[in-house]
mmCIF file of C-alpha atoms in Angstrom:
data_model
loop_
_atom_site.group_PDB
_atom_site.id
_atom_site.type_symbol
_atom_site.label_atom_id
_atom_site.label_comp_id
_atom_site.label_asym_id
_atom_site.label_seq_id
_atom_site.Cartn_x
_atom_site.Cartn_y
_atom_site.Cartn_z
ATOM 1 C CA MET A 18 0.000 0.000 0.000
ATOM 2 C CA SER A 19 1.163 3.511 -0.763
ATOM 3 C CA PRO A 20 1.803 5.562 2.387
ATOM 4 C CA VAL A 21 -0.164 8.390 0.752
ATOM 5 C CA LEU A 22 -3.170 6.795 -0.920
ATOM 6 C CA GLU A 23 -5.529 4.884 1.346
ATOM 7 C CA THR A 24 -7.027 1.612 0.221
ATOM 8 C CA GLU A 25 -10.754 1.079 -0.129
ATOM 9 C CA GLU A 26 -10.568 -0.986 3.059
ATOM 10 C CA HIS A 27 -9.057 1.964 4.896
ATOM 11 C CA LYS A 28 -11.751 4.296 3.604
ATOM 12 C CA ALA A 29 -14.424 1.839 4.716
ATOM 13 C CA LEU A 30 -12.779 1.590 8.140
ATOM 14 C CA ARG A 31 -12.762 5.375 8.493
ATOM 15 C CA LYS A 32 -16.426 5.556 7.583
ATOM 16 C CA ALA A 33 -17.429 2.798 9.990
ATOM 17 C CA VAL A 34 -15.444 4.193 12.923
ATOM 18 C CA ALA A 35 -16.739 7.697 12.224
ATOM 19 C CA ALA A 36 -20.280 6.345 12.460
ATOM 20 C CA LEU A 37 -19.472 4.752 15.819
ATOM 21 C CA GLY A 38 -17.887 7.937 17.092
ATOM 22 C CA THR A 39 -20.836 10.032 15.980
ATOM 23 C CA ARG A 40 -23.211 7.848 17.999
ATOM 24 C CA TYR A 41 -21.237 8.692 21.142
ATOM 25 C CA GLY A 42 -19.618 12.060 20.474
ATOM 26 C CA HIS A 43 -18.118 14.743 22.657
ATOM 27 C CA ASP A 44 -21.183 15.091 24.903
ATOM 28 C CA TYR A 45 -20.851 11.438 25.919
ATOM 29 C CA LEU A 46 -17.187 11.837 26.796
ATOM 30 C CA THR A 47 -17.858 15.065 28.702
ATOM 31 C CA LYS A 48 -20.467 13.332 30.854
ATOM 32 C CA VAL A 49 -18.127 10.411 31.529
ATOM 33 C CA ILE A 50 -15.331 12.751 32.619
ATOM 34 C CA ALA A 51 -17.666 14.804 34.816
ATOM 35 C CA ALA A 52 -18.763 11.600 36.558
ATOM 36 C CA GLY A 53 -15.153 10.565 37.152
ATOM 37 C CA ALA A 54 -15.839 7.432 35.134
ATOM 38 C CA TYR A 55 -14.303 5.728 32.125
ATOM 39 C CA PRO A 56 -15.896 5.385 28.637
ATOM 40 C CA ASP A 57 -16.565 1.673 29.112
ATOM 41 C CA GLU A 58 -19.491 1.556 26.713
ATOM 42 C CA LEU A 59 -17.507 3.033 23.841
ATOM 43 C CA TRP A 60 -14.455 0.912 24.653
ATOM 44 C CA SER A 61 -16.534 -2.260 24.727
ATOM 45 C CA GLU A 62 -18.379 -1.512 21.513
ATOM 46 C CA ALA A 63 -15.171 -0.566 19.703
ATOM 47 C CA ALA A 64 -13.688 -3.866 20.878
ATOM 48 C CA LYS A 65 -16.752 -5.868 19.826
ATOM 49 C CA LEU A 66 -16.499 -4.373 16.337
ATOM 50 C CA GLY A 67 -12.850 -5.409 16.155
ATOM 51 C CA TYR A 68 -11.388 -1.916 16.229
ATOM 52 C CA LEU A 69 -9.265 -2.167 19.383
ATOM 53 C CA GLY A 70 -7.363 -5.201 18.193
ATOM 54 C CA VAL A 71 -7.158 -4.328 14.517
ATOM 55 C CA ASN A 72 -3.336 -4.262 14.720
ATOM 56 C CA LEU A 73 -2.945 -7.536 16.615
ATOM 57 C CA PRO A 74 -2.337 -10.955 15.008
ATOM 58 C CA GLU A 75 -5.378 -12.815 13.714
ATOM 59 C CA GLU A 76 -4.294 -16.013 15.442
ATOM 60 C CA TYR A 77 -4.840 -14.249 18.773
ATOM 61 C CA GLY A 78 -8.187 -12.696 17.921
ATOM 62 C CA GLY A 79 -6.894 -9.492 16.353
ATOM 63 C CA GLY A 80 -7.510 -8.021 12.936
ATOM 64 C CA GLY A 81 -4.120 -8.947 11.521
ATOM 65 C CA SER A 82 -3.522 -5.415 10.248
ATOM 66 C CA GLY A 83 -1.152 -2.781 11.593
ATOM 67 C CA ILE A 84 -0.582 0.580 13.216
ATOM 68 C CA ALA A 85 -1.885 2.266 10.058
ATOM 69 C CA GLU A 86 -5.319 0.801 10.723
ATOM 70 C CA LEU A 87 -5.225 1.391 14.473
ATOM 71 C CA SER A 88 -4.299 5.042 13.903
ATOM 72 C CA ILE A 89 -7.332 5.423 11.644
ATOM 73 C CA VAL A 90 -9.563 4.172 14.459
ATOM 74 C CA LEU A 91 -8.157 6.620 17.004
ATOM 75 C CA GLU A 92 -8.153 9.548 14.581
ATOM 76 C CA GLU A 93 -11.794 9.052 13.622
ATOM 77 C CA LEU A 94 -12.949 8.666 17.217
ATOM 78 C CA GLY A 95 -11.047 11.859 18.014
ATOM 79 C CA ALA A 96 -12.624 13.664 15.075
ATOM 80 C CA ALA A 97 -16.007 12.686 16.520
ATOM 81 C CA GLY A 98 -15.001 14.195 19.869
ATOM 82 C CA CYS A 99 -14.560 10.959 21.820
ATOM 83 C CA PRO A 100 -10.959 9.701 21.530
ATOM 84 C CA LEU A 101 -9.821 6.733 23.612
ATOM 85 C CA LEU A 102 -6.398 7.563 25.040
ATOM 86 C CA MET A 103 -5.805 4.015 26.263
ATOM 87 C CA MET A 104 -5.703 2.887 22.650
ATOM 88 C CA VAL A 105 -2.280 4.507 22.502
ATOM 89 C CA VAL A 106 -1.133 2.410 25.436
ATOM 90 C CA SER A 107 -2.911 -0.942 25.559
ATOM 91 C CA PRO A 108 -3.106 -2.250 21.958
ATOM 92 C CA ALA A 109 -0.512 0.044 20.352
ATOM 93 C CA ILE A 110 2.412 -0.074 22.795
ATOM 94 C CA CYS A 111 1.809 -3.110 24.984
ATOM 95 C CA GLY A 112 0.023 -5.220 22.387
ATOM 96 C CA THR A 113 2.732 -4.535 19.817
ATOM 97 C CA VAL A 114 5.584 -5.366 22.210
ATOM 98 C CA ILE A 115 3.985 -8.622 23.348
ATOM 99 C CA ALA A 116 3.031 -9.625 19.791
ATOM 100 C CA ARG A 117 6.586 -9.055 18.559
ATOM 101 C CA PHE A 118 8.638 -10.202 21.514
ATOM 102 C CA GLY A 119 6.461 -11.997 24.052
ATOM 103 C CA THR A 120 6.700 -15.678 24.827
ATOM 104 C CA ALA A 121 4.063 -18.054 23.487
ATOM 105 C CA ASP A 122 2.363 -18.077 26.901
ATOM 106 C CA GLN A 123 2.428 -14.270 27.163
ATOM 107 C CA LYS A 124 0.877 -13.927 23.717
ATOM 108 C CA GLN A 125 -1.853 -16.428 24.521
ATOM 109 C CA ASP A 126 -2.522 -14.873 27.901
ATOM 110 C CA TRP A 127 -2.677 -11.244 26.825
ATOM 111 C CA LEU A 128 -3.294 -10.686 23.129
ATOM 112 C CA PRO A 129 -6.833 -12.127 22.843
ATOM 113 C CA ALA A 130 -7.902 -10.138 25.904
ATOM 114 C CA LEU A 131 -6.300 -6.912 24.651
ATOM 115 C CA ALA A 132 -7.989 -7.439 21.291
ATOM 116 C CA ASP A 133 -11.489 -7.997 22.665
ATOM 117 C CA GLY A 134 -11.135 -5.239 25.262
ATOM 118 C CA THR A 135 -11.718 -7.457 28.291
ATOM 119 C CA ARG A 136 -8.268 -6.600 29.658
ATOM 120 C CA THR A 137 -6.126 -3.512 29.367
ATOM 121 C CA MET A 138 -2.489 -2.823 30.035
ATOM 122 C CA ALA A 139 -0.749 0.398 31.056
ATOM 123 C CA PHE A 140 2.830 1.349 30.191
ATOM 124 C CA GLY A 141 5.378 2.664 32.683
ATOM 125 C CA ILE A 142 8.594 4.260 31.502
ATOM 126 C CA THR A 143 8.751 7.888 32.728
ATOM 127 C CA GLU A 144 10.362 8.544 36.108
ATOM 128 C CA PRO A 145 10.658 11.657 38.296
ATOM 129 C CA ASP A 146 14.312 12.073 37.302
ATOM 130 C CA ALA A 147 14.187 10.324 33.941
ATOM 131 C CA GLY A 148 11.749 11.983 31.587
ATOM 132 C CA SER A 149 13.232 12.549 28.156
ATOM 133 C CA ASN A 150 16.474 10.794 29.132
ATOM 134 C CA SER A 151 15.478 7.136 29.357
ATOM 135 C CA HIS A 152 19.119 6.230 30.010
ATOM 136 C CA ARG A 153 18.644 7.630 33.527
ATOM 137 C CA ILE A 154 15.920 5.142 34.434
ATOM 138 C CA THR A 155 16.609 3.970 37.975
ATOM 139 C CA THR A 156 13.926 1.317 38.325
ATOM 140 C CA THR A 157 16.012 -1.810 38.750
ATOM 141 C CA ALA A 158 15.320 -5.500 38.370
ATOM 142 C CA ARG A 159 17.488 -8.027 40.145
ATOM 143 C CA ARG A 160 17.324 -11.782 40.173
ATOM 144 C CA ASP A 161 16.400 -13.720 43.295
ATOM 145 C CA GLY A 162 16.579 -17.363 42.357
ATOM 146 C CA THR A 163 14.194 -17.735 39.427
ATOM 147 C CA ASP A 164 12.209 -14.628 40.456
ATOM 148 C CA TRP A 165 12.745 -10.966 39.662
ATOM 149 C CA ILE A 166 12.627 -8.172 42.256
ATOM 150 C CA LEU A 167 11.638 -4.723 40.936
ATOM 151 C CA THR A 168 12.360 -1.499 42.827
ATOM 152 C CA GLY A 169 11.764 2.062 41.652
ATOM 153 C CA ARG A 170 9.295 4.818 40.831
ATOM 154 C CA LYS A 171 7.330 5.896 37.785
ATOM 155 C CA VAL A 172 5.341 9.055 37.157
ATOM 156 C CA PHE A 173 2.627 10.270 34.761
ATOM 157 C CA ILE A 174 1.438 6.760 33.995
ATOM 158 C CA SER A 175 -2.025 6.711 32.420
ATOM 159 C CA GLY A 176 -4.866 4.394 33.335
ATOM 160 C CA VAL A 177 -3.137 2.284 35.983
ATOM 161 C CA ASP A 178 -6.335 2.116 38.038
ATOM 162 C CA ILE A 179 -8.254 0.418 35.236
ATOM 163 C CA ALA A 180 -5.411 -1.606 33.739
ATOM 164 C CA ASP A 181 -5.060 -5.265 34.667
ATOM 165 C CA ALA A 182 -1.279 -4.921 34.514
ATOM 166 C CA THR A 183 1.408 -2.383 33.688
ATOM 167 C CA LEU A 184 4.274 -3.020 31.305
ATOM 168 C CA ILE A 185 7.161 -1.624 33.351
ATOM 169 C CA VAL A 186 10.497 -0.582 31.873
ATOM 170 C CA GLY A 187 13.299 -1.398 34.288
ATOM 171 C CA ARG A 188 17.021 -2.030 34.100
ATOM 172 C CA ALA A 189 18.760 -5.288 34.883
ATOM 173 C CA GLU A 190 22.434 -6.040 35.252
ATOM 174 C CA ASP A 191 24.098 -7.638 32.257
ATOM 175 C CA ALA A 192 25.924 -10.723 33.533
ATOM 176 C CA ARG A 193 28.640 -10.310 30.916
ATOM 177 C CA THR A 194 29.427 -6.613 31.269
ATOM 178 C CA GLY A 195 27.977 -5.661 34.645
ATOM 179 C CA LYS A 196 26.209 -2.720 32.993
ATOM 180 C CA LEU A 197 22.489 -2.054 33.337
ATOM 181 C CA LYS A 198 20.315 -2.838 30.327
ATOM 182 C CA PRO A 199 16.609 -2.102 29.759
ATOM 183 C CA CYS A 200 14.134 -4.917 30.339
ATOM 184 C CA LEU A 201 10.339 -4.998 30.210
ATOM 185 C CA PHE A 202 8.161 -6.681 32.842
ATOM 186 C CA ILE A 203 4.438 -7.365 33.118
ATOM 187 C CA VAL A 204 3.421 -6.238 36.615
ATOM 188 C CA PRO A 205 -0.112 -7.221 37.739
ATOM 189 C CA ARG A 206 -2.181 -4.435 39.259
ATOM 190 C CA ASP A 207 -2.492 -6.261 42.610
ATOM 191 C CA ALA A 208 1.161 -7.315 42.926
ATOM 192 C CA PRO A 209 2.393 -6.835 46.544
ATOM 193 C CA GLY A 210 4.579 -3.732 46.793
ATOM 194 C CA PHE A 211 3.086 -2.177 43.642
ATOM 195 C CA GLU A 212 1.465 1.042 44.841
ATOM 196 C CA ARG A 213 -0.110 3.962 42.975
ATOM 197 C CA ARG A 214 -0.943 7.563 43.851
ATOM 198 C CA GLN A 215 -3.202 9.642 41.632
ATOM 199 C CA ILE A 216 -1.680 12.920 40.453
ATOM 200 C CA ALA A 217 -3.962 15.960 40.593
ATOM 201 C CA MET A 218 -4.118 17.352 37.056
ATOM 202 C CA GLU A 219 -5.563 20.529 35.555
ATOM 203 C CA LEU A 220 -6.083 18.387 32.465
ATOM 204 C CA HIS A 221 -9.542 16.841 32.616
ATOM 205 C CA GLY A 222 -9.694 13.452 30.959
ATOM 206 C CA ALA A 223 -11.261 10.075 31.535
ATOM 207 C CA GLU A 224 -7.838 8.527 32.010
ATOM 208 C CA LYS A 225 -6.209 9.448 35.312
ATOM 209 C CA GLN A 226 -2.468 9.965 35.817
ATOM 210 C CA PHE A 227 -0.515 8.154 38.498
ATOM 211 C CA GLU A 228 2.789 8.001 40.308
ATOM 212 C CA LEU A 229 3.866 4.412 40.881
ATOM 213 C CA THR A 230 6.056 2.965 43.589
ATOM 214 C CA LEU A 231 7.607 -0.468 43.202
ATOM 215 C CA ASP A 232 8.856 -1.577 46.592
ATOM 216 C CA ASP A 233 10.611 -4.913 46.123
ATOM 217 C CA VAL A 234 7.882 -6.192 43.840
ATOM 218 C CA ARG A 235 8.492 -9.927 43.393
ATOM 219 C CA LEU A 236 7.663 -11.305 39.964
ATOM 220 C CA PRO A 237 7.970 -14.800 38.531
ATOM 221 C CA ALA A 238 10.461 -15.467 35.753
ATOM 222 C CA ASP A 239 7.722 -15.381 33.127
ATOM 223 C CA ALA A 240 6.922 -11.741 33.936
ATOM 224 C CA LEU A 241 9.933 -10.765 31.824
ATOM 225 C CA VAL A 242 8.811 -10.015 28.276
ATOM 226 C CA GLY A 243 10.706 -12.152 25.798
ATOM 227 C CA ASP A 244 14.490 -12.094 25.944
ATOM 228 C CA GLU A 245 16.206 -9.859 28.502
ATOM 229 C CA ASP A 246 18.931 -9.085 25.943
ATOM 230 C CA ALA A 247 16.390 -7.596 23.514
ATOM 231 C CA GLY A 248 15.088 -4.939 25.901
ATOM 232 C CA LEU A 249 16.245 -1.919 23.906
ATOM 233 C CA LEU A 250 14.787 -3.271 20.673
ATOM 234 C CA GLN A 251 11.533 -4.077 22.459
ATOM 235 C CA LEU A 252 11.373 -0.596 23.929
ATOM 236 C CA PHE A 253 11.665 1.180 20.593
ATOM 237 C CA ALA A 254 9.260 -1.293 19.012
ATOM 238 C CA GLY A 255 6.669 0.141 21.394
ATOM 239 C CA LEU A 256 7.717 3.799 21.279
ATOM 240 C CA ASN A 257 7.373 4.218 17.514
ATOM 241 C CA PRO A 258 3.706 3.108 17.510
ATOM 242 C CA GLU A 259 3.180 5.372 20.526
ATOM 243 C CA ARG A 260 4.332 8.373 18.506
ATOM 244 C CA VAL A 261 2.173 7.433 15.526
ATOM 245 C CA MET A 262 -0.857 7.007 17.752
ATOM 246 C CA THR A 263 -0.174 10.283 19.551
ATOM 247 C CA ALA A 264 -0.191 11.933 16.131
ATOM 248 C CA ALA A 265 -3.541 10.274 15.388
ATOM 249 C CA PHE A 266 -4.895 11.497 18.719
ATOM 250 C CA ALA A 267 -3.790 15.061 17.958
ATOM 251 C CA ILE A 268 -5.047 15.068 14.376
ATOM 252 C CA GLY A 269 -8.434 13.773 15.475
ATOM 253 C CA MET A 270 -8.703 16.449 18.153
ATOM 254 C CA GLY A 271 -7.715 19.152 15.690
ATOM 255 C CA ARG A 272 -10.294 17.933 13.183
ATOM 256 C CA TYR A 273 -13.012 17.944 15.841
ATOM 257 C CA ALA A 274 -12.234 21.513 16.892
ATOM 258 C CA LEU A 275 -12.023 22.682 13.300
ATOM 259 C CA SER A 276 -15.373 21.115 12.407
ATOM 260 C CA ARG A 277 -17.072 23.004 15.238
ATOM 261 C CA ALA A 278 -15.487 26.271 14.122
ATOM 262 C CA ILE A 279 -16.421 25.736 10.471
ATOM 263 C CA THR A 280 -20.051 25.056 11.341
ATOM 264 C CA TYR A 281 -20.121 28.159 13.520
ATOM 265 C CA ALA A 282 -18.451 30.335 10.854
ATOM 266 C CA ARG A 283 -21.012 29.251 8.269
ATOM 267 C CA GLU A 284 -23.971 30.103 10.477
ATOM 268 C CA ARG A 285 -22.895 33.019 12.669
ATOM 269 C CA THR A 286 -23.933 36.333 11.127
ATOM 270 C CA VAL A 287 -22.896 39.613 12.722
ATOM 271 C CA TRP A 288 -23.366 41.951 9.782
ATOM 272 C CA ARG A 289 -24.763 40.968 6.390
ATOM 273 C CA ASP A 290 -22.816 37.788 5.670
ATOM 274 C CA PRO A 291 -21.785 34.822 7.834
ATOM 275 C CA ILE A 292 -18.465 35.490 9.516
ATOM 276 C CA GLY A 293 -16.893 32.665 7.501
ATOM 277 C CA ALA A 294 -17.159 34.843 4.397
ATOM 278 C CA HIS A 295 -14.492 37.130 5.817
ATOM 279 C CA GLN A 296 -10.906 36.195 5.026
ATOM 280 C CA ALA A 297 -9.756 37.057 8.542
ATOM 281 C CA ILE A 298 -11.867 34.112 9.685
ATOM 282 C CA ALA A 299 -11.672 31.859 6.624
ATOM 283 C CA HIS A 300 -7.941 31.918 5.929
ATOM 284 C CA PRO A 301 -6.724 30.835 9.400
ATOM 285 C CA LEU A 302 -9.221 27.970 9.342
ATOM 286 C CA ALA A 303 -8.026 26.965 5.882
ATOM 287 C CA GLN A 304 -4.418 27.064 7.082
ATOM 288 C CA ALA A 305 -5.293 24.898 10.073
ATOM 289 C CA HIS A 306 -6.939 22.357 7.773
ATOM 290 C CA ILE A 307 -3.914 22.270 5.484
ATOM 291 C CA GLU A 308 -1.526 21.698 8.384
ATOM 292 C CA LEU A 309 -3.660 18.877 9.779
ATOM 293 C CA GLU A 310 -3.698 17.209 6.358
ATOM 294 C CA LEU A 311 0.078 17.543 6.038
ATOM 295 C CA ALA A 312 0.558 16.045 9.493
ATOM 296 C CA ARG A 313 -1.671 13.139 8.531
ATOM 297 C CA LEU A 314 0.485 12.424 5.497
ATOM 298 C CA MET A 315 3.568 12.110 7.685
ATOM 299 C CA MET A 316 1.633 9.950 10.124
ATOM 300 C CA GLN A 317 0.590 7.661 7.288
ATOM 301 C CA LYS A 318 4.186 7.445 6.113
ATOM 302 C CA ALA A 319 5.368 6.556 9.614
ATOM 303 C CA ALA A 320 2.701 3.878 9.993
ATOM 304 C CA PHE A 321 3.522 2.478 6.560
ATOM 305 C CA LEU A 322 7.223 2.233 7.370
ATOM 306 C CA TYR A 323 6.574 0.644 10.741
ATOM 307 C CA ASP A 324 4.116 -1.913 9.384
ATOM 308 C CA SER A 325 6.612 -2.694 6.615
ATOM 309 C CA GLY A 326 9.238 -3.614 9.204
ATOM 310 C CA ASP A 327 11.464 -0.560 8.690
ATOM 311 C CA ASP A 328 12.043 0.341 12.344
ATOM 312 C CA ALA A 329 14.806 2.860 11.582
ATOM 313 C CA GLY A 330 12.800 4.720 8.954
ATOM 314 C CA ALA A 331 9.711 4.565 11.117
ATOM 315 C CA GLY A 332 11.603 6.131 14.021
ATOM 316 C CA GLU A 333 12.393 9.266 12.075
ATOM 317 C CA ALA A 334 8.958 9.521 10.460
ATOM 318 C CA ALA A 335 7.079 8.801 13.693
ATOM 319 C CA ASN A 336 8.903 11.590 15.510
ATOM 320 C CA MET A 337 8.228 14.004 12.663
ATOM 321 C CA ALA A 338 4.562 12.959 12.524
ATOM 322 C CA LYS A 339 4.125 13.453 16.243
ATOM 323 C CA TYR A 340 5.753 16.899 16.060
ATOM 324 C CA ALA A 341 3.713 18.038 13.047
ATOM 325 C CA ALA A 342 0.429 16.715 14.431
ATOM 326 C CA ALA A 343 0.931 18.356 17.816
ATOM 327 C CA GLU A 344 1.673 21.738 16.279
ATOM 328 C CA ALA A 345 -1.255 21.445 13.869
ATOM 329 C CA CYS A 346 -3.602 20.408 16.675
ATOM 330 C CA VAL A 347 -2.678 23.328 18.928
ATOM 331 C CA LYS A 348 -3.119 25.768 16.066
ATOM 332 C CA ALA A 349 -6.472 24.260 15.033
ATOM 333 C CA VAL A 350 -7.821 24.379 18.588
ATOM 334 C CA ASP A 351 -6.613 27.925 19.211
ATOM 335 C CA GLN A 352 -8.077 29.192 15.953
ATOM 336 C CA SER A 353 -11.347 27.360 16.532
ATOM 337 C CA VAL A 354 -11.779 28.890 19.980
ATOM 338 C CA HIS A 355 -10.884 32.298 18.580
ATOM 339 C CA THR A 356 -13.434 31.902 15.777
ATOM 340 C CA LEU A 357 -16.218 31.349 18.289
ATOM 341 C CA GLY A 358 -15.112 34.220 20.505
ATOM 342 C CA GLY A 359 -16.825 34.054 23.888
ATOM 343 C CA ASN A 360 -18.787 31.012 22.794
ATOM 344 C CA GLY A 361 -15.501 29.173 22.380
ATOM 345 C CA LEU A 362 -15.084 29.245 26.152
ATOM 346 C CA THR A 363 -18.529 27.881 26.983
ATOM 347 C CA GLY A 364 -19.417 24.315 27.840
ATOM 348 C CA GLU A 365 -22.039 24.297 25.107
ATOM 349 C CA PHE A 366 -19.523 24.126 22.285
ATOM 350 C CA GLY A 367 -16.989 21.829 23.957
ATOM 351 C CA LEU A 368 -13.838 23.603 22.816
ATOM 352 C CA ALA A 369 -12.425 25.295 25.896
ATOM 353 C CA SER A 370 -11.262 22.039 27.505
ATOM 354 C CA LEU A 371 -9.264 21.291 24.374
ATOM 355 C CA ILE A 372 -7.030 24.317 24.985
ATOM 356 C CA THR A 373 -5.279 22.310 27.695
ATOM 357 C CA ALA A 374 -5.751 18.893 26.116
ATOM 358 C CA SER A 375 -4.182 19.938 22.820
ATOM 359 C CA ARG A 376 -0.918 20.754 24.615
ATOM 360 C CA VAL A 377 -0.496 17.152 25.690
ATOM 361 C CA ALA A 378 0.762 16.085 22.275
ATOM 362 C CA ARG A 379 3.440 18.778 22.445
ATOM 363 C CA ILE A 380 4.679 17.401 25.764
ATOM 364 C CA ALA A 381 4.054 13.665 25.745
ATOM 365 C CA PRO A 382 5.290 11.058 25.136
ATOM 366 C CA VAL A 383 8.312 13.128 24.129
ATOM 367 C CA SER A 384 8.641 16.907 23.994
ATOM 368 C CA ARG A 385 8.866 18.768 20.721
ATOM 369 C CA GLU A 386 12.332 19.973 21.718
ATOM 370 C CA MET A 387 13.583 16.403 22.039
ATOM 371 C CA ILE A 388 12.121 15.615 18.631
ATOM 372 C CA LEU A 389 14.017 18.564 17.204
ATOM 373 C CA ASN A 390 17.125 17.165 18.876
ATOM 374 C CA TYR A 391 16.454 13.791 17.273
ATOM 375 C CA VAL A 392 16.033 15.282 13.807
ATOM 376 C CA SER A 393 19.040 17.580 14.120
ATOM 377 C CA HIS A 394 21.298 14.723 15.264
ATOM 378 C CA GLN A 395 19.932 11.676 13.468
ATOM 379 C CA THR A 396 18.699 13.251 10.239
ATOM 380 C CA LEU A 397 20.898 16.310 9.774
ATOM 381 C CA GLY A 398 24.014 14.902 11.353
ATOM 382 C CA LEU A 399 24.601 17.876 13.615
ATOM 383 C CA PRO A 400 26.646 17.393 16.819
ATOM 384 C CA LYS A 401 25.011 16.925 20.219
ATOM 385 C CA SER A 402 25.208 19.414 23.039
ATOM 386 C CA TYR A 403 24.405 16.835 25.700
#
């Protein structure tokens, strides 16, 4: 498949997911958030229709497709005003890592449940003193007989309260070199010593953020995902889909905001003509649309490269897609709110909350500055300053 032109199957998927999203919409998500709940109904229906596991292997109940298809699902739900953030984490990161590197038992245990939505998994990498610099991760894993003992802290981990387990990134000692190497572990939610504290956020979303404490958490040998010597490869196998899906999340949000502004600009009349007839209103909205479309093209390229097995090419494209989508989303939301004026800050139109939410893609899972570092070093060959 061309990374630019979508197949008929992709178009049909977009249409079907858009119909699902429209039946729920932003009002549904707003009510869920206000109640402090989680969008279980939407999650379950999306799973029943096969959307949550579209990227997972068919032999484990998935759709047998890829990140390209999963990103379409998230984008269209976002464009309808009801994105599911845990799609970025559970099927995209954790499902991908287990499908590519998990043992036969881990695949059988987790993939069917992730695909049908009956179980979810969170992902824990960020630490208080190791945000952008994953080499400073201090969560350690040491052997105790056949078991593993995990000790450390994580922060800004989404959905831990609803996840059945968290895929934790730790570091274990290499027996040959004595150096610490990254390893991934499946930590059950009720594991002794695995504690969570909810972080108070100004960002209002269905998915809560948590700080995690791992106090000598004892895990069996089979909690280690795959081969302990493949930890770094496993990690990046999950981070590239995360960036693609974050781009999809941002593009969907930008499209939702823009659609509300366009409808308003067509109908709102202050003088003789609707305000959308004036170039001061029309041109910024047109620019926002163009930038969202350009970001989508890079996202499609990144997904295409990843699904084709080009991890190196996907790394560059996924970072660029995430950067472009975040910038386009922020601009689309800002311009949409501005188009509505005072109405853009009311609950009726559902845009004001996006002012904060749109910034998330600029910050997480990696800041735009670190993406610029990546491109300047990896793509342009410029020297590092750190």
